[in-house]
Coordinates of C-alpha atoms and ligand atoms in Angstrom, one line a residue:
M8 CA 18.7 13.3 -13.8
K9 CA 16.6 16.6 -13.3
N10 CA 17.7 19.2 -10.8
K11 CA 15.4 19.1 -7.5
N12 CA 15.7 22.6 -7.0
V13 CA 14.4 24.0 -10.4
L14 CA 11.8 21.8 -10.8
N15 CA 8.6 22.9 -12.0
P16 CA 5.1 20.7 -12.6
V17 CA 5.6 18.7 -15.8
V18 CA 2.8 19.8 -18.2
D19 CA 3.0 16.7 -20.6
Y20 CA 0.8 13.7 -18.5
P21 CA -1.9 11.7 -19.5
R22 CA -5.2 14.1 -18.5
F23 CA -8.8 13.6 -17.0
T24 CA -11.9 14.5 -19.6
D25 CA -15.2 14.3 -18.0
L26 CA -16.2 11.7 -20.7
K27 CA -12.5 9.6 -20.1
S28 CA -14.0 9.3 -16.2
K29 CA -18.1 8.3 -17.4
F30 CA -16.3 5.5 -19.4
N31 CA -14.2 4.1 -16.5
T32 CA -16.7 4.4 -14.1
Y33 CA -19.1 1.9 -16.8
R34 CA -15.3 -0.2 -17.1
Q35 CA -15.8 -0.4 -13.2
K36 CA -19.2 -2.3 -13.2
F37 CA -19.1 -4.1 -16.0
M38 CA -16.2 -5.0 -14.0
G39 CA -17.9 -5.8 -11.5
L40 CA -20.1 -7.6 -12.8
G41 CA -18.3 -10.0 -14.6
V42 CA -16.1 -10.9 -11.7
T43 CA -19.1 -11.3 -9.8
W44 CA -20.5 -13.5 -12.1
L45 CA -16.8 -15.5 -13.1
Q46 CA -17.5 -16.1 -9.2
K47 CA -21.0 -17.7 -9.6
R48 CA -19.4 -20.3 -12.3
S49 CA -16.5 -21.0 -10.3
I50 CA -18.8 -21.7 -6.8
A51 CA -20.7 -23.5 -8.2
S52 CA -17.6 -26.2 -9.9
S53 CA -15.7 -25.9 -6.3
K54 CA -15.8 -28.8 -3.9
N55 CA -13.7 -27.0 -1.2
K56 CA -15.4 -25.0 0.4
T57 CA -13.6 -23.5 3.2
K58 CA -14.5 -20.7 6.1
N59 CA -12.4 -17.5 4.7
P60 CA -9.9 -16.2 7.7
Y61 CA -10.2 -13.2 6.4
L62 CA -13.7 -12.5 7.0
H63 CA -13.0 -13.3 11.7
G64 CA -11.3 -12.6 14.3
I65 CA -8.8 -9.6 14.0
F66 CA -10.5 -9.1 10.6
A67 CA -14.5 -9.2 11.0
P68 CA -16.2 -7.0 9.8
V69 CA -17.0 -3.8 11.6
G70 CA -20.1 -1.7 11.3
E71 CA -19.6 2.6 10.8
V72 CA -19.7 4.0 14.4
E73 CA -19.4 7.4 16.6
N74 CA -18.4 7.3 19.7
R75 CA -18.1 9.8 22.6
E76 CA -18.4 8.1 25.3
F77 CA -14.8 6.6 26.5
N78 CA -13.7 4.4 29.9
I79 CA -10.3 5.6 30.0
I80 CA -7.5 3.3 31.4
G81 CA -4.5 5.0 32.5
E82 CA -3.9 8.4 31.3
I83 CA -3.5 10.0 27.9
P84 CA -0.2 12.4 28.2
K85 CA -1.6 15.9 28.1
Q86 CA 0.5 16.9 25.3
L87 CA -1.2 15.3 22.6
T88 CA -3.1 16.3 19.9
G89 CA -4.2 14.8 17.0
L90 CA -6.2 12.1 15.0
L91 CA -5.1 8.9 15.1
L92 CA -5.9 7.0 11.5
R93 CA -5.9 4.4 10.5
L94 CA -7.7 3.1 6.9
G95 CA -8.1 -1.1 6.4
P96 CA -10.6 -3.5 3.9
N97 CA -14.1 -4.3 5.7
P98 CA -16.8 -5.7 2.8
I99 CA -20.3 -4.0 3.5
H100 CA -20.8 -7.4 1.6
V101 CA -19.7 -11.0 0.6
E102 CA -21.5 -13.4 -2.2
N103 CA -19.8 -15.7 -0.9
Q104 CA -17.2 -16.3 1.8
D105 CA -14.6 -18.3 -0.4
A106 CA -14.7 -16.5 -3.1
Y107 CA -13.4 -13.2 -1.7
H108 CA -10.1 -12.0 -1.0
W109 CA -8.4 -9.6 1.9
F110 CA -7.1 -6.5 -0.6
T111 CA -10.6 -6.3 -2.0
G112 CA -13.0 -5.2 1.0
D113 CA -14.7 -1.7 0.7
G114 CA -12.3 0.8 2.8
M115 CA -13.4 1.9 6.7
L116 CA -11.7 4.9 8.0
H117 CA -10.9 4.4 11.3
A118 CA -10.5 6.8 13.9
L119 CA -9.9 8.2 17.2
K120 CA -9.5 12.3 18.0
I121 CA -8.0 13.1 20.9
E122 CA -7.6 17.6 22.1
Q123 CA -4.5 17.9 25.0
G124 CA -4.6 14.4 26.2
Q125 CA -8.7 14.1 26.1
A126 CA -10.3 10.8 23.9
V127 CA -13.1 13.7 22.3
W128 CA -14.6 10.6 19.1
F129 CA -14.2 7.0 17.9
K130 CA -15.2 7.1 15.3
S131 CA -15.1 4.4 11.7
H132 CA -17.4 5.3 9.0
Y133 CA -16.2 3.9 5.0
I134 CA -14.8 5.9 2.4
E135 CA -17.8 6.9 0.3
T136 CA -17.2 5.1 -3.1
D137 CA -19.8 5.5 -5.8
A138 CA -21.2 2.2 -4.1
L139 CA -20.9 3.1 -0.9
Q140 CA -23.3 6.3 -1.9
K141 CA -25.5 4.1 -3.8
Q142 CA -26.2 2.1 -1.5
K143 CA -26.7 4.7 1.0
N144 CA -28.7 6.4 -2.6
K145 CA -26.8 9.5 -1.5
P146 CA -25.0 11.4 -4.7
V147 CA -22.2 10.7 -5.5
K148 CA -18.6 12.4 -4.9
A149 CA -17.0 14.4 -6.9
G150 CA -13.8 14.3 -8.9
F151 CA -12.4 11.6 -11.9
R152 CA -12.6 7.4 -11.8
R153 CA -10.5 5.2 -13.2
G154 CA -8.8 1.8 -12.0
P155 CA -10.3 -1.6 -12.4
S156 CA -12.6 -1.1 -9.1
D157 CA -13.7 2.1 -7.1
V158 CA -12.7 0.5 -4.3
V159 CA -9.8 2.5 -2.2
N160 CA -8.7 0.5 1.4
T161 CA -5.4 0.2 2.0
N162 CA -3.8 3.6 3.5
V163 CA -4.3 7.1 4.9
F164 CA -1.7 9.8 5.0
Y165 CA -1.0 13.2 5.3
H166 CA 0.1 15.2 2.8
A167 CA 0.2 19.2 1.9
N168 CA -2.2 19.9 5.0
K169 CA -4.8 17.8 3.4
I170 CA -5.6 13.8 5.1
W171 CA -5.3 11.3 1.8
A172 CA -6.2 7.4 1.6
S173 CA -5.1 5.4 -0.8
V174 CA -5.6 2.1 -2.8
E175 CA -3.1 1.0 -5.5
A176 CA -3.5 -0.9 -9.1
G177 CA -4.9 2.3 -11.2
T178 CA -7.4 4.1 -8.7
L179 CA -7.6 7.3 -7.7
P180 CA -6.5 8.0 -4.1
A181 CA -9.3 10.0 -1.8
R182 CA -9.2 12.9 -0.5
I183 CA -11.1 13.1 3.0
D184 CA -11.7 15.6 5.7
L185 CA -11.5 15.9 9.1
D186 CA -14.4 14.1 10.1
L187 CA -13.5 11.3 7.9
N188 CA -15.9 12.3 5.1
T189 CA -14.6 11.3 1.7
E190 CA -14.1 15.0 -0.3
E191 CA -13.1 14.2 -3.6
H192 CA -11.9 11.4 -5.6
R193 CA -8.2 12.8 -8.0
F194 CA -4.3 13.0 -8.7
F195 CA -4.1 14.7 -5.5
N196 CA -3.9 18.8 -7.2
T197 CA -4.1 17.9 -11.1
D198 CA -6.4 16.4 -13.8
A199 CA -3.4 13.2 -14.3
D200 CA -5.3 10.6 -15.7
L201 CA -2.7 7.5 -14.0
P202 CA -2.0 5.4 -10.9
F203 CA -0.6 6.2 -7.8
T204 CA 0.0 3.1 -5.0
A205 CA -0.8 3.0 -1.4
H206 CA 2.9 3.3 -0.2
P207 CA 4.4 7.4 -1.2
H208 CA 7.3 8.1 0.4
K209 CA 8.3 11.3 1.1
D210 CA 11.6 13.0 1.4
N211 CA 12.0 15.0 4.3
K212 CA 14.3 18.1 2.5
T213 CA 12.2 18.5 0.0
A214 CA 8.6 17.8 1.0
H215 CA 8.1 16.1 -1.7
L216 CA 5.9 12.5 -2.4
H217 CA 7.9 10.2 -4.8
A218 CA 5.9 6.7 -5.9
I219 CA 6.6 3.8 -7.8
C220 CA 3.1 2.7 -9.2
Y221 CA 1.4 0.4 -11.5
D222 CA -2.1 -0.1 -13.1
A223 CA -3.9 -3.6 -13.2
L224 CA -5.0 -2.6 -16.8
D225 CA -1.7 -1.8 -17.7
I226 CA -0.1 -5.2 -17.5
K227 CA 3.3 -4.0 -19.4
H228 CA 4.5 -0.8 -17.1
A229 CA 4.9 0.6 -13.3
Y230 CA 5.6 4.1 -12.9
Y231 CA 7.2 6.4 -11.1
E232 CA 5.5 10.0 -9.8
V233 CA 6.8 12.8 -7.8
I234 CA 4.0 15.4 -6.1
D235 CA 4.9 18.3 -4.1
Q236 CA 3.5 20.4 -1.7
Q237 CA 1.3 22.3 -4.1
E238 CA 0.0 18.5 -5.4
M239 CA 1.0 18.8 -8.4
L240 CA 3.1 16.5 -10.7
L241 CA 6.9 17.3 -10.7
H242 CA 8.6 13.8 -12.5
W243 CA 6.5 11.1 -13.6
A244 CA 8.1 8.3 -15.7
K245 CA 7.1 4.3 -17.7
I246 CA 8.8 2.1 -16.8
P247 CA 8.7 -0.9 -19.2
V248 CA 8.0 -4.7 -16.8
Q249 CA 6.5 -7.4 -17.4
H250 CA 3.5 -9.7 -17.0
G251 CA 1.5 -7.0 -15.2
P252 CA 3.8 -6.6 -11.5
M253 CA 1.9 -6.0 -8.2
I254 CA 4.8 -3.5 -6.7
H255 CA 2.7 -2.7 -3.1
D256 CA 5.2 -0.5 -1.6
C257 CA 8.9 1.4 -2.7
A258 CA 11.9 3.0 -0.8
I259 CA 13.6 6.1 -0.7
T260 CA 17.1 7.0 -0.4
E261 CA 18.9 10.7 -0.6
Q262 CA 19.3 10.2 -4.1
D263 CA 17.9 6.7 -4.8
I264 CA 14.1 5.0 -5.9
L265 CA 14.0 1.8 -5.7
I266 CA 11.0 -0.5 -7.5
F267 CA 10.6 -3.5 -6.3
D268 CA 9.7 -5.8 -9.4
L269 CA 9.2 -9.4 -8.2
P270 CA 7.5 -13.0 -9.2
V271 CA 4.4 -11.4 -8.3
T272 CA 1.8 -10.6 -11.0
F273 CA -1.3 -10.9 -13.0
S274 CA -2.6 -14.0 -13.4
F275 CA -5.3 -14.5 -15.9
K276 CA -6.6 -18.1 -14.4
Q277 CA -7.0 -16.6 -11.4
L278 CA -9.3 -14.0 -13.2
I279 CA -11.4 -16.6 -14.9
K280 CA -12.1 -18.2 -11.4
G281 CA -13.4 -14.9 -10.6
N282 CA -10.7 -13.7 -8.2
P283 CA -11.4 -10.0 -7.0
L284 CA -7.7 -10.1 -6.4
P285 CA -6.1 -11.7 -9.5
Y286 CA -2.4 -12.1 -8.8
A287 CA -0.4 -15.3 -8.2
W288 CA 3.0 -15.9 -8.1
N289 CA 4.3 -16.8 -10.9
E290 CA 7.2 -19.0 -11.3
K291 CA 7.9 -17.3 -15.3
H292 CA 8.7 -13.8 -13.5
A293 CA 12.2 -13.0 -13.0
A294 CA 13.0 -11.0 -9.7
R295 CA 14.9 -8.2 -9.6
I296 CA 15.4 -4.9 -7.9
G297 CA 15.5 -1.3 -9.5
I298 CA 17.4 1.1 -8.7
L299 CA 16.5 4.8 -9.8
P300 CA 18.0 8.9 -9.7
K301 CA 15.8 10.2 -8.2
Y302 CA 13.6 12.1 -10.2
G303 CA 15.2 10.0 -12.9
R304 CA 14.5 9.0 -16.6
V305 CA 13.4 5.4 -17.5
D306 CA 17.1 4.5 -19.4
E307 CA 18.1 5.1 -15.8
V308 CA 17.2 2.1 -13.6
Q309 CA 19.5 0.1 -12.5
W310 CA 18.4 -3.7 -12.6
I311 CA 19.8 -5.5 -10.1
S312 CA 18.7 -9.3 -10.2
I313 CA 17.9 -10.6 -6.5
E314 CA 16.6 -14.7 -5.7
P315 CA 12.6 -15.2 -5.5
C316 CA 10.7 -13.6 -3.1
F317 CA 8.2 -11.1 -2.2
I318 CA 7.9 -7.3 -0.4
F319 CA 5.2 -5.7 0.5
H320 CA 6.3 -3.6 2.9
A321 CA 10.4 -1.2 3.4
A322 CA 11.1 -0.5 7.1
N323 CA 14.0 1.9 5.1
A324 CA 17.1 2.5 3.1
Y325 CA 19.7 4.4 3.5
R326 CA 23.7 4.9 1.9
S327 CA 26.1 4.0 4.1
D328 CA 29.5 5.7 4.0
Q329 CA 30.5 3.7 1.4
Q330 CA 27.9 4.4 -1.0
Q331 CA 26.2 1.1 -1.1
I332 CA 22.4 0.8 -0.6
I333 CA 20.6 -0.5 3.2
L334 CA 17.4 -2.5 2.6
D335 CA 15.3 -2.8 5.9
V336 CA 12.3 -5.1 4.4
V337 CA 9.9 -7.5 5.7
V338 CA 10.3 -10.6 3.1
H339 CA 7.8 -13.3 2.0
R340 CA 9.1 -16.7 1.0
Y341 CA 6.4 -16.6 -2.1
M342 CA 3.0 -14.9 -2.1
F343 CA -0.5 -15.9 -3.4
K344 CA 0.9 -19.7 -4.5
K345 CA -0.9 -21.4 -2.1
S346 CA -4.6 -19.0 -0.6
H347 CA -6.2 -16.6 -3.3
Q348 CA -7.8 -15.5 0.1
G349 CA -5.5 -13.5 1.2
P350 CA -1.6 -12.8 2.1
F351 CA -0.5 -15.4 4.7
E352 CA 0.7 -18.8 3.6
Q353 CA 3.4 -19.6 6.1
Q354 CA 5.8 -18.9 4.0
N355 CA 8.3 -17.9 6.8
T356 CA 7.8 -14.1 6.7
Q357 CA 11.2 -12.2 8.1
L358 CA 12.3 -8.9 9.1
Q359 CA 15.9 -8.5 6.6
R360 CA 18.9 -6.0 5.7
W361 CA 19.5 -5.8 2.3
T362 CA 23.1 -4.5 1.2
I363 CA 22.9 -3.2 -2.9
D364 CA 26.4 -2.9 -4.4
L365 CA 25.7 -1.1 -6.9
K366 CA 29.4 -1.5 -8.8
Q367 CA 29.4 -5.2 -8.3
N368 CA 25.8 -5.1 -9.2
T369 CA 24.7 -7.4 -6.6
V370 CA 22.5 -7.9 -3.5
D371 CA 23.5 -9.6 -0.2
R372 CA 20.4 -10.7 2.2
Q373 CA 21.3 -10.9 5.9
V374 CA 18.2 -11.7 8.2
L375 CA 17.8 -9.7 10.9
D376 CA 14.7 -11.1 12.8
A377 CA 13.1 -14.4 11.8
Q378 CA 10.1 -13.7 13.6
A379 CA 7.6 -13.4 11.8
Q380 CA 6.1 -10.3 10.9
E381 CA 4.7 -7.9 8.8
F382 CA 4.0 -4.2 8.6
P383 CA 7.8 -2.4 9.3
R384 CA 7.6 1.1 10.4
I385 CA 10.0 3.7 11.6
D386 CA 9.8 7.9 13.0
E387 CA 9.7 8.8 9.4
R388 CA 11.2 11.7 10.3
Y389 CA 14.8 9.5 8.8
T390 CA 13.4 8.7 5.9
G391 CA 16.3 8.1 3.3
E392 CA 18.4 8.2 5.8
K393 CA 20.1 5.8 8.7
H394 CA 17.3 4.9 11.5
R395 CA 18.0 3.2 14.4
Y396 CA 14.8 1.8 15.7
I397 CA 11.7 -0.5 13.9
Y398 CA 8.4 -0.5 14.4
S399 CA 6.7 -3.8 12.8
I400 CA 4.1 -6.8 14.9
S401 CA 4.6 -10.1 14.7
F402 CA 1.4 -12.4 13.7
D403 CA 1.1 -16.1 14.5
P404 CA 2.8 -18.0 11.1
M405 CA 0.0 -21.0 11.9
T406 CA -3.0 -19.1 12.7
M407 CA -2.7 -16.2 10.3
I408 CA -5.9 -14.3 12.6
K409 CA -3.4 -13.1 15.9
A410 CA -1.4 -10.5 15.3
N411 CA -1.3 -9.0 19.1
H412 CA 2.2 -8.0 19.2
L413 CA 4.5 -4.9 18.4
I414 CA 8.3 -5.5 18.0
C415 CA 10.6 -2.7 17.8
H416 CA 14.0 -3.6 17.2
D417 CA 16.9 -1.7 18.2
L418 CA 19.0 -2.1 15.3
Q419 CA 22.4 -0.5 17.0
I420 CA 22.3 -2.7 20.1
N421 CA 20.9 -6.1 18.1
E422 CA 18.3 -6.4 20.5
K423 CA 14.1 -6.5 20.8
A424 CA 11.6 -5.8 23.0
T425 CA 8.2 -6.5 22.4
Y426 CA 4.6 -5.4 23.8
K427 CA 1.9 -8.4 23.6
F428 CA -1.3 -6.9 23.6
G429 CA -3.6 -9.6 24.5
D430 CA -4.9 -12.5 23.1
Q431 CA -7.0 -11.4 20.7
Ligands
LIG4 FE1 0.4 -2.1 2.9

């Protein structure tokens, strides 16, 4: 393990050239055309045409908007100033609803700007990918291109005084300005030709971003990457895996980073069906969790086998007084087993506490809350340390398109409070 206090940016990493980036642009276009062709072929032979739930209700695409007139109910606290920002899939065009996968829709930013308790504007604005710029007859944005597509649609975070929109599977993050315009597609302040993730985690003591990443075009590896406050690459490790697992999130403690190597993997069968997200539940892929010291080398990963399940999001992890790792996660019994349009399959999703014993090489799993929920978050000032509260969103496990309860779990007194937003 490196000493984090004397870290310098690494220089030995794969770098972009303009030629490489141009090749990737053509490859993205070619792959997009290939998926469309496979979809048309697959759809022509499909007998089961069902309404895609990820295009209706709370998932229904909306147009770009800018609004400065508001009807405020109640009062916004005067001390609030800032930008409330989210990013999600919002497809510009869907050729066929049956073949649409929620995770592949074009990324739309939605933001509410507040100044001293006054709502200034609300905007919905697309991430300015090459495809969008072409549609608007505008020049493409600066930077490099990599990954299977140019869609950036999953998460937005603040790092080193900049806003970054991110996605997994190989496409680069996009830097966003305060008016939601896309400035550049880039691996932070570097020319690194590496995949990134939707969900990096910031170590509050060092302000370093730690991330477990993967590349849909490199199914034999996952990547551990650390970015500093100057947006330079401080550390990276290439971790051998099998079958190309989807790794959406990770978790950090004060000393560890956790790798979720679980049985949703790249699926050639889904690819030839024209699934724009060719990943599926894979019974042959052994589920395991990897524990790596922060800034650690690939040979330092400790793998622990677990029962098959899938994790999109971890709330947090920390070391207990007994030096076990406590990990609070939303666990799906399986994923992409029945549905290939999105993640909700009535698969007994619940909040669990995992106690990882590094000496015994075991994981003990306890249910914290059996109610179906997702998107668990904590107060991020406690990332990697013991937390008291977890906030999550409940959803109706049967109808899927309702997600209207905010849950606050108080882990100290073992109670939860629920706030209902209404029926839609
Ligand atoms: Fe996510």
